PDB file of C-alpha atoms and ligand atoms in Angstrom:
ATOM      1  CA  MET A   1     -38.008   5.974 -50.830  1.00 50.00           C
ATOM      2  CA  GLN A   2     -37.103   6.616 -54.405  1.00 60.00           C
ATOM      3  CA  LEU A   3     -33.577   6.166 -55.564  1.00 65.00           C
ATOM      4  CA  THR A   4     -31.939   9.065 -57.302  1.00 69.00           C
ATOM      5  CA  PRO A   5     -31.083   8.585 -60.994  1.00 75.00           C
ATOM      6  CA  ASP A   6     -27.420   8.433 -60.055  1.00 75.00           C
ATOM      7  CA  ALA A   7     -28.121   5.658 -57.634  1.00 72.00           C
ATOM      8  CA  VAL A   8     -30.028   3.729 -60.258  1.00 74.00           C
ATOM      9  CA  ALA A   9     -27.162   4.163 -62.710  1.00 78.00           C
ATOM     10  CA  PHE A  10     -24.731   2.932 -60.105  1.00 74.00           C
ATOM     11  CA  ALA A  11     -26.970  -0.008 -59.338  1.00 71.00           C
ATOM     12  CA  GLN A  12     -27.058  -0.953 -62.984  1.00 75.00           C
ATOM     13  CA  GLU A  13     -23.285  -0.714 -63.154  1.00 75.00           C
ATOM     14  CA  VAL A  14     -23.057  -2.811 -60.035  1.00 71.00           C
ATOM     15  CA  GLN A  15     -25.229  -5.526 -61.460  1.00 70.00           C
ATOM     16  CA  LYS A  16     -22.566  -6.189 -64.065  1.00 75.00           C
ATOM     17  CA  HIS A  17     -20.397  -7.340 -61.187  1.00 68.00           C
ATOM     18  CA  THR A  18     -23.108  -9.365 -59.598  1.00 68.00           C
ATOM     19  CA  LYS A  19     -22.569 -13.054 -59.543  1.00 68.00           C
ATOM     20  CA  VAL A  20     -25.536 -15.224 -60.166  1.00 66.00           C
ATOM     21  CA  GLY A  21     -27.336 -15.988 -56.975  1.00 69.00           C
ATOM     22  CA  LYS A  22     -25.451 -13.346 -55.004  1.00 71.00           C
ATOM     23  CA  ALA A  23     -27.038 -10.368 -53.385  1.00 77.00           C
ATOM     24  CA  LEU A  24     -25.466  -6.963 -53.425  1.00 79.00           C
ATOM     25  CA  ILE A  25     -26.169  -4.114 -51.080  1.00 82.00           C
ATOM     26  CA  ILE A  26     -25.756  -0.510 -52.106  1.00 81.00           C
ATOM     27  CA  HIS A  27     -25.682   2.228 -49.529  1.00 82.00           C
ATOM     28  CA  VAL A  28     -26.437   5.689 -50.804  1.00 83.00           C
ATOM     29  CA  GLN A  29     -24.850   8.153 -48.427  1.00 84.00           C
ATOM     30  CA  HIS A  30     -25.967  11.769 -48.292  1.00 85.00           C
ATOM     31  CA  ASP A  31     -24.396  14.735 -46.629  1.00 83.00           C
ATOM     32  CA  GLN A  32     -26.034  15.664 -43.370  1.00 83.00           C
ATOM     33  CA  TRP A  33     -27.253  18.955 -44.786  1.00 86.00           C
ATOM     34  CA  CYS A  34     -28.795  17.270 -47.776  1.00 86.00           C
ATOM     35  CA  GLY A  35     -32.363  18.225 -48.594  1.00 87.00           C
ATOM     36  CA  VAL A  36     -33.339  14.586 -48.664  1.00 85.00           C
ATOM     37  CA  PHE A  37     -33.575  14.823 -44.883  1.00 84.00           C
ATOM     38  CA  GLN A  38     -36.044  17.678 -45.175  1.00 86.00           C
ATOM     39  CA  PRO A  39     -39.766  17.039 -45.472  1.00 89.00           C
ATOM     40  CA  GLN A  40     -39.604  17.591 -49.217  1.00 86.00           C
ATOM     41  CA  GLY A  41     -37.063  14.808 -49.463  1.00 84.00           C
ATOM     42  CA  ILE A  42     -35.221  16.245 -52.438  1.00 86.00           C
ATOM     43  CA  CYS A  43     -31.552  15.354 -52.668  1.00 86.00           C
ATOM     44  CA  ASN A  44     -29.291  18.316 -53.391  1.00 87.00           C
ATOM     45  CA  CYS A  45     -25.951  16.870 -52.409  1.00 87.00           C
ATOM     46  CA  THR A  46     -23.643  14.555 -54.269  1.00 85.00           C
ATOM     47  CA  PRO A  47     -24.253  11.262 -52.577  1.00 85.00           C
ATOM     48  CA  ALA A  48     -21.623   8.615 -52.262  1.00 86.00           C
ATOM     49  CA  TYR A  49     -22.335   5.041 -53.157  1.00 85.00           C
ATOM     50  CA  VAL A  50     -20.943   2.074 -51.349  1.00 85.00           C
ATOM     51  CA  LEU A  51     -21.257  -1.403 -52.738  1.00 83.00           C
ATOM     52  CA  LEU A  52     -21.223  -4.299 -50.324  1.00 84.00           C
ATOM     53  CA  ASP A  53     -21.669  -7.976 -50.852  1.00 81.00           C
ATOM     54  CA  ASP A  54     -24.154 -10.031 -48.908  1.00 80.00           C
ATOM     55  CA  GLU A  55     -21.614 -10.547 -46.121  1.00 84.00           C
ATOM     56  CA  GLY A  56     -21.125  -6.818 -45.622  1.00 83.00           C
ATOM     57  CA  THR A  57     -17.723  -6.589 -47.273  1.00 87.00           C
ATOM     58  CA  VAL A  58     -17.145  -3.330 -49.101  1.00 86.00           C
ATOM     59  CA  LEU A  59     -16.484  -4.088 -52.748  1.00 82.00           C
ATOM     60  CA  GLU A  60     -16.511  -0.685 -54.307  1.00 82.00           C
ATOM     61  CA  THR A  61     -17.146   2.923 -53.492  1.00 84.00           C
ATOM     62  CA  GLN A  62     -18.017   5.867 -55.655  1.00 82.00           C
ATOM     63  CA  GLY A  63     -17.618   9.350 -54.295  1.00 80.00           C
ATOM     64  CA  LYS A  64     -16.371  10.157 -50.839  1.00 70.00           C
ATOM     65  CA  SER A  65     -18.050   7.997 -48.299  1.00 57.00           C
ATOM     66  CA  VAL A  66     -16.690   9.434 -45.089  1.00 55.00           C
ATOM     67  CA  CYS A  67     -18.781  11.522 -42.734  1.00 54.00           C
ATOM     68  CA  LYS A  68     -21.958  10.889 -44.612  1.00 61.00           C
ATOM     69  CA  SER A  69     -25.123   9.389 -43.344  1.00 65.00           C
ATOM     70  CA  THR A  70     -26.463   6.351 -45.050  1.00 64.00           C
ATOM     71  CA  LEU A  71     -30.010   6.948 -46.027  1.00 64.00           C
ATOM     72  CA  GLU A  72     -31.003   4.725 -48.849  1.00 67.00           C
ATOM     73  CA  THR A  73     -30.219   1.075 -49.150  1.00 70.00           C
ATOM     74  CA  TYR A  74     -30.704  -0.775 -52.352  1.00 68.00           C
ATOM     75  CA  VAL A  75     -30.385  -4.496 -52.629  1.00 69.00           C
ATOM     76  CA  ALA A  76     -29.639  -5.945 -56.004  1.00 62.00           C
ATOM     77  CA  SER A  77     -29.657  -9.601 -56.678  1.00 59.00           C
ATOM     78  CA  MET A  78     -29.389 -11.601 -59.799  1.00 51.00           C
ATOM     79  CA  LYS A  79     -31.680 -14.521 -60.166  1.00 53.00           C
ATOM     80  CA  GLY A  80     -29.954 -17.684 -61.115  1.00 50.00           C
ATOM     81  CA  GLY A  81     -30.403 -18.479 -64.761  1.00 46.00           C
ATOM     82  CA  GLU A  82     -29.383 -22.081 -64.498  1.00 45.00           C
ATOM     83  CA  LYS A  83     -31.794 -24.766 -65.462  1.00 44.00           C
TER      84      LYS A  83
HETATM   85 ZN1   ZN B   1     -28.320  13.889 -50.990  1.00 74.46          ZN
END
């Protein structure tokens, strides 16, 4: 599954909030009619993004996240830079 460019941009934004050693989970939520569910798998909706921490707490949302189906999950984590 390939993330949409918007999702990648959101992920990069999210990583600014990422604490060292913490994992972040991003749910990309598409409308049910979205073409990503078709065999071609091309997204033609405006997906919503939900940012959760590694305990499942919602930290941030972008776009409307209600009544959408979560399709893509992206996990971002920052490696600890300590020596
Ligand atoms: Zn979509």
